[in-house]
Amino acid sequence: IAVDAASGMSFGEFTLEVDAISTPTNDRCSAPQTVTLANGKATVGGFTVGGNDEFAPGGGGDAGVGSDAGPSGGITCGQSGHLAAPQAYLQLSLKGANTYALSVTTDFNALLYYVPASVGCTASAIEAACSSGGSSGGVLTVAANTPTSINLTPPTTGDWVLVIDGATSMDSGRYDIDIQNTTLVPPFTIDFESGPGGLIGTLRQG
């Protein structure tokens, strides 16, 4: 690795950060990474670099395998063109009528789309769900290095799949997602302590 410059006047301190990146194992819809919430919370991170663009357009099929798995337009989730970046799939169980706050940070321009796991792994079913903009799924645009949040309220209890994707084949990198159930669900406790104005109560779930 060499750090150089075009001009002899260009010099100074620099920082070089190196990350060891393994080939993703959750770049297929059929093999998502399972995320388990503890006390209604979970944090997950990973990389899409070196992953697979599972539903690239071209084949017209719906098999969900290989580069020609998608329909002629690929998966768009309502965007102007097909999403051409490698994907990372995450699956988690969510409670119906509960609201989950998702905070997503990536070091590349990304899109996160979410669909019920019950839609399966065909391009047409995923496309219909993530383009619906409602309880059947949706999509969130995430600018590089900009924490972006969305609330997800599933109508019924079940498994959901979150997919980190991007618009172009160059859009890949690291992602970090924080998930929290913001709905107060029993059991919960209230801890009291003395404060300047009297008792202060802290509500704790779980």
mmCIF file of C-alpha atoms in Angstrom:
data_model
loop_
_atom_site.group_PDB
_atom_site.id
_atom_site.type_symbol
_atom_site.label_atom_id
_atom_site.label_comp_id
_atom_site.label_asym_id
_atom_site.label_seq_id
_atom_site.Cartn_x
_atom_site.Cartn_y
_atom_site.Cartn_z
ATOM 1 C CA ILE A 1 0.000 0.000 0.000
ATOM 2 C CA ALA A 2 1.452 3.352 -1.042
ATOM 3 C CA VAL A 3 0.159 6.799 -0.098
ATOM 4 C CA ASP A 4 1.285 9.422 -2.606
ATOM 5 C CA ALA A 5 0.258 12.725 -4.176
ATOM 6 C CA ALA A 6 0.625 14.485 -7.510
ATOM 7 C CA SER A 7 2.431 17.505 -6.071
ATOM 8 C CA GLY A 8 5.508 17.792 -3.887
ATOM 9 C CA MET A 9 3.579 20.353 -1.862
ATOM 10 C CA SER A 10 0.923 17.804 -0.963
ATOM 11 C CA PHE A 11 1.978 16.202 2.281
ATOM 12 C CA GLY A 12 0.843 15.755 5.856
ATOM 13 C CA GLU A 13 -0.646 13.262 8.256
ATOM 14 C CA PHE A 14 -2.999 10.517 7.165
ATOM 15 C CA THR A 15 -4.964 7.695 8.755
ATOM 16 C CA LEU A 16 -5.270 4.309 7.103
ATOM 17 C CA GLU A 17 -8.032 1.997 8.319
ATOM 18 C CA VAL A 18 -8.077 -1.646 7.230
ATOM 19 C CA ASP A 19 -11.068 -3.934 7.777
ATOM 20 C CA ALA A 20 -10.892 -7.694 7.336
ATOM 21 C CA ILE A 21 -13.948 -8.577 5.247
ATOM 22 C CA SER A 22 -15.229 -12.120 4.848
ATOM 23 C CA THR A 23 -17.475 -13.136 1.971
ATOM 24 C CA PRO A 24 -21.072 -12.696 3.194
ATOM 25 C CA THR A 25 -22.990 -15.893 3.941
ATOM 26 C CA ASN A 26 -26.391 -14.166 4.033
ATOM 27 C CA ASP A 27 -26.508 -12.928 0.429
ATOM 28 C CA ARG A 28 -29.287 -15.346 -0.565
ATOM 29 C CA CYS A 29 -32.976 -14.965 0.252
ATOM 30 C CA SER A 30 -33.099 -18.669 1.101
ATOM 31 C CA ALA A 31 -30.318 -18.331 3.702
ATOM 32 C CA PRO A 32 -30.910 -15.142 5.717
ATOM 33 C CA GLN A 33 -29.057 -14.338 8.905
ATOM 34 C CA THR A 34 -31.353 -14.877 11.896
ATOM 35 C CA VAL A 35 -31.585 -11.906 14.254
ATOM 36 C CA THR A 36 -32.954 -12.531 17.755
ATOM 37 C CA LEU A 37 -34.348 -9.676 19.819
ATOM 38 C CA ALA A 38 -33.442 -9.671 23.521
ATOM 39 C CA ASN A 39 -35.737 -7.551 25.695
ATOM 40 C CA GLY A 40 -37.155 -6.117 22.491
ATOM 41 C CA LYS A 41 -33.777 -4.975 21.162
ATOM 42 C CA ALA A 42 -31.116 -6.158 18.724
ATOM 43 C CA THR A 43 -28.059 -4.729 17.018
ATOM 44 C CA VAL A 44 -26.610 -6.342 13.907
ATOM 45 C CA GLY A 45 -23.857 -5.374 11.484
ATOM 46 C CA GLY A 46 -22.047 -6.807 8.518
ATOM 47 C CA PHE A 47 -20.785 -6.275 4.990
ATOM 48 C CA THR A 48 -22.314 -6.669 1.546
ATOM 49 C CA VAL A 49 -18.935 -6.448 -0.223
ATOM 50 C CA GLY A 50 -18.326 -9.595 -2.277
ATOM 51 C CA GLY A 51 -21.947 -10.680 -1.982
ATOM 52 C CA ASN A 52 -24.391 -11.724 -4.678
ATOM 53 C CA ASP A 53 -26.891 -9.643 -6.658
ATOM 54 C CA GLU A 54 -29.398 -12.454 -6.456
ATOM 55 C CA PHE A 55 -32.191 -11.039 -8.594
ATOM 56 C CA ALA A 56 -30.289 -9.320 -11.379
ATOM 57 C CA PRO A 57 -32.450 -8.766 -14.471
ATOM 58 C CA GLY A 58 -31.990 -10.619 -17.690
ATOM 59 C CA GLY A 59 -33.355 -14.135 -17.463
ATOM 60 C CA GLY A 60 -37.026 -13.396 -17.141
ATOM 61 C CA GLY A 61 -37.347 -16.297 -14.730
ATOM 62 C CA ASP A 62 -38.437 -16.430 -11.124
ATOM 63 C CA ALA A 63 -36.305 -19.243 -9.803
ATOM 64 C CA GLY A 64 -34.452 -17.109 -7.282
ATOM 65 C CA VAL A 65 -31.108 -18.661 -8.153
ATOM 66 C CA GLY A 66 -28.237 -17.130 -10.095
ATOM 67 C CA SER A 67 -27.690 -13.899 -11.947
ATOM 68 C CA ASP A 68 -30.673 -14.319 -14.290
ATOM 69 C CA ALA A 69 -33.203 -15.115 -11.583
ATOM 70 C CA GLY A 70 -35.222 -11.923 -11.747
ATOM 71 C CA PRO A 71 -37.781 -10.675 -14.246
ATOM 72 C CA SER A 72 -36.601 -8.468 -17.091
ATOM 73 C CA GLY A 73 -36.539 -5.411 -14.835
ATOM 74 C CA GLY A 74 -35.148 -7.094 -11.703
ATOM 75 C CA ILE A 75 -36.271 -5.934 -8.274
ATOM 76 C CA THR A 76 -36.881 -2.176 -8.074
ATOM 77 C CA CYS A 77 -38.972 -1.682 -4.893
ATOM 78 C CA GLY A 78 -40.527 1.273 -6.679
ATOM 79 C CA GLN A 79 -37.210 2.911 -7.574
ATOM 80 C CA SER A 80 -36.366 4.166 -11.072
ATOM 81 C CA GLY A 81 -34.212 1.162 -11.946
ATOM 82 C CA HIS A 82 -33.427 -2.315 -10.727
ATOM 83 C CA LEU A 83 -31.351 -2.628 -7.569
ATOM 84 C CA ALA A 84 -27.988 -3.853 -8.840
ATOM 85 C CA ALA A 85 -25.938 -4.100 -5.644
ATOM 86 C CA PRO A 86 -25.166 -7.255 -3.665
ATOM 87 C CA GLN A 87 -27.694 -7.971 -0.933
ATOM 88 C CA ALA A 88 -27.609 -9.014 2.728
ATOM 89 C CA TYR A 89 -30.693 -10.744 4.134
ATOM 90 C CA LEU A 90 -31.725 -10.599 7.805
ATOM 91 C CA GLN A 91 -34.733 -12.428 9.266
ATOM 92 C CA LEU A 92 -36.389 -11.648 12.590
ATOM 93 C CA SER A 93 -39.627 -12.424 14.404
ATOM 94 C CA LEU A 94 -41.843 -9.411 15.120
ATOM 95 C CA LYS A 95 -45.005 -9.130 17.190
ATOM 96 C CA GLY A 96 -48.184 -7.967 15.529
ATOM 97 C CA ALA A 97 -49.452 -4.446 16.308
ATOM 98 C CA ASN A 98 -46.095 -3.594 17.924
ATOM 99 C CA THR A 99 -43.997 -0.721 16.590
ATOM 100 C CA TYR A 100 -40.316 -1.350 15.944
ATOM 101 C CA ALA A 101 -37.850 1.505 15.466
ATOM 102 C CA LEU A 102 -35.137 0.647 12.945
ATOM 103 C CA SER A 103 -32.012 2.808 12.768
ATOM 104 C CA VAL A 104 -29.760 2.050 9.801
ATOM 105 C CA THR A 105 -26.242 3.320 9.121
ATOM 106 C CA THR A 106 -24.137 2.349 6.110
ATOM 107 C CA ASP A 107 -20.851 3.575 4.659
ATOM 108 C CA PHE A 108 -22.343 3.476 1.154
ATOM 109 C CA ASN A 109 -25.545 4.695 -0.483
ATOM 110 C CA ALA A 110 -27.990 1.919 0.316
ATOM 111 C CA LEU A 111 -31.610 0.896 0.272
ATOM 112 C CA LEU A 112 -33.184 -1.214 2.977
ATOM 113 C CA TYR A 113 -36.364 -3.004 2.027
ATOM 114 C CA TYR A 114 -38.497 -5.157 4.279
ATOM 115 C CA VAL A 115 -41.040 -7.835 3.436
ATOM 116 C CA PRO A 116 -42.860 -10.604 5.323
ATOM 117 C CA ALA A 117 -40.897 -13.861 5.147
ATOM 118 C CA SER A 118 -44.115 -15.523 3.997
ATOM 119 C CA VAL A 119 -43.792 -13.937 0.532
ATOM 120 C CA GLY A 120 -40.999 -16.393 -0.220
ATOM 121 C CA CYS A 121 -37.992 -15.981 -2.479
ATOM 122 C CA THR A 122 -39.335 -15.196 -5.912
ATOM 123 C CA ALA A 123 -38.480 -11.875 -7.498
ATOM 124 C CA SER A 124 -42.098 -11.080 -8.397
ATOM 125 C CA ALA A 125 -43.370 -11.669 -4.841
ATOM 126 C CA ILE A 126 -40.573 -9.639 -3.248
ATOM 127 C CA GLU A 127 -41.109 -6.843 -5.772
ATOM 128 C CA ALA A 128 -44.839 -6.682 -5.060
ATOM 129 C CA ALA A 129 -44.277 -6.555 -1.294
ATOM 130 C CA CYS A 130 -41.432 -4.041 -1.106
ATOM 131 C CA SER A 131 -43.166 -1.744 -3.611
ATOM 132 C CA SER A 132 -46.472 -1.749 -1.702
ATOM 133 C CA GLY A 133 -45.522 1.033 0.708
ATOM 134 C CA GLY A 134 -47.784 -0.396 3.387
ATOM 135 C CA SER A 135 -48.187 -3.265 5.826
ATOM 136 C CA SER A 136 -46.991 -5.731 3.191
ATOM 137 C CA GLY A 137 -43.533 -4.157 2.995
ATOM 138 C CA GLY A 138 -41.621 -1.046 2.061
ATOM 139 C CA VAL A 139 -38.268 0.507 1.273
ATOM 140 C CA LEU A 140 -35.983 3.026 3.006
ATOM 141 C CA THR A 141 -33.285 5.103 1.286
ATOM 142 C CA VAL A 142 -30.098 5.371 3.352
ATOM 143 C CA ALA A 143 -27.405 7.897 2.394
ATOM 144 C CA ALA A 144 -23.795 6.991 3.150
ATOM 145 C CA ASN A 145 -22.710 7.707 6.740
ATOM 146 C CA THR A 146 -26.127 9.141 7.599
ATOM 147 C CA PRO A 147 -28.114 7.340 10.324
ATOM 148 C CA THR A 148 -31.627 6.870 8.986
ATOM 149 C CA SER A 149 -34.671 5.643 10.897
ATOM 150 C CA ILE A 150 -38.037 4.128 10.131
ATOM 151 C CA ASN A 151 -40.865 2.655 12.193
ATOM 152 C CA LEU A 152 -42.247 -0.750 11.253
ATOM 153 C CA THR A 153 -45.597 -1.942 12.670
ATOM 154 C CA PRO A 154 -46.459 -5.434 11.439
ATOM 155 C CA PRO A 155 -50.211 -6.154 11.397
ATOM 156 C CA THR A 156 -49.744 -9.724 12.642
ATOM 157 C CA THR A 157 -47.049 -11.669 14.468
ATOM 158 C CA GLY A 158 -44.588 -13.394 12.180
ATOM 159 C CA ASP A 159 -41.169 -13.418 10.564
ATOM 160 C CA TRP A 160 -39.952 -10.471 8.502
ATOM 161 C CA VAL A 161 -36.954 -10.153 6.221
ATOM 162 C CA LEU A 162 -34.813 -7.010 6.064
ATOM 163 C CA VAL A 163 -32.662 -6.653 2.956
ATOM 164 C CA ILE A 164 -29.704 -4.300 2.575
ATOM 165 C CA ASP A 165 -29.292 -3.453 -1.111
ATOM 166 C CA GLY A 166 -28.190 -0.602 -3.357
ATOM 167 C CA ALA A 167 -28.925 1.019 -6.697
ATOM 168 C CA THR A 168 -25.671 0.146 -8.493
ATOM 169 C CA SER A 169 -23.086 -2.632 -8.421
ATOM 170 C CA MET A 170 -20.663 -0.181 -6.762
ATOM 171 C CA ASP A 171 -22.970 0.337 -3.789
ATOM 172 C CA SER A 172 -21.661 -2.075 -1.186
ATOM 173 C CA GLY A 173 -19.901 -1.871 2.157
ATOM 174 C CA ARG A 174 -20.650 -2.031 5.855
ATOM 175 C CA TYR A 175 -24.080 -1.762 7.443
ATOM 176 C CA ASP A 176 -25.231 -1.455 11.060
ATOM 177 C CA ILE A 177 -28.841 -1.772 12.175
ATOM 178 C CA ASP A 178 -30.371 -1.091 15.592
ATOM 179 C CA ILE A 179 -33.833 -2.539 16.196
ATOM 180 C CA GLN A 180 -36.029 -1.715 19.184
ATOM 181 C CA ASN A 181 -39.597 -2.555 20.075
ATOM 182 C CA THR A 182 -41.011 0.791 21.202
ATOM 183 C CA THR A 183 -44.375 -0.646 22.241
ATOM 184 C CA LEU A 184 -44.826 -1.159 25.960
ATOM 185 C CA VAL A 185 -45.513 -4.861 26.434
ATOM 186 C CA PRO A 186 -45.943 -6.574 29.838
ATOM 187 C CA PRO A 187 -44.182 -7.584 31.970
ATOM 188 C CA PHE A 188 -42.655 -4.287 32.991
ATOM 189 C CA THR A 189 -41.505 -2.713 36.234
ATOM 190 C CA ILE A 190 -41.195 0.833 37.576
ATOM 191 C CA ASP A 191 -38.087 1.624 39.594
ATOM 192 C CA PHE A 192 -38.291 4.642 41.907
ATOM 193 C CA GLU A 193 -35.461 6.732 43.280
ATOM 194 C CA SER A 194 -35.246 10.004 45.153
ATOM 195 C CA GLY A 195 -34.657 13.134 43.083
ATOM 196 C CA PRO A 196 -34.480 16.881 43.710
ATOM 197 C CA GLY A 197 -38.229 17.247 43.313
ATOM 198 C CA GLY A 198 -39.286 13.977 44.896
ATOM 199 C CA LEU A 199 -39.512 10.458 43.560
ATOM 200 C CA ILE A 200 -38.404 9.744 39.986
ATOM 201 C CA GLY A 201 -39.804 6.650 38.288
ATOM 202 C CA THR A 202 -38.034 4.698 35.561
ATOM 203 C CA LEU A 203 -40.133 2.310 33.462
ATOM 204 C CA ARG A 204 -38.332 -0.911 32.510
ATOM 205 C CA GLN A 205 -39.717 -3.491 30.130
ATOM 206 C CA GLY A 206 -39.015 -7.208 30.553
#
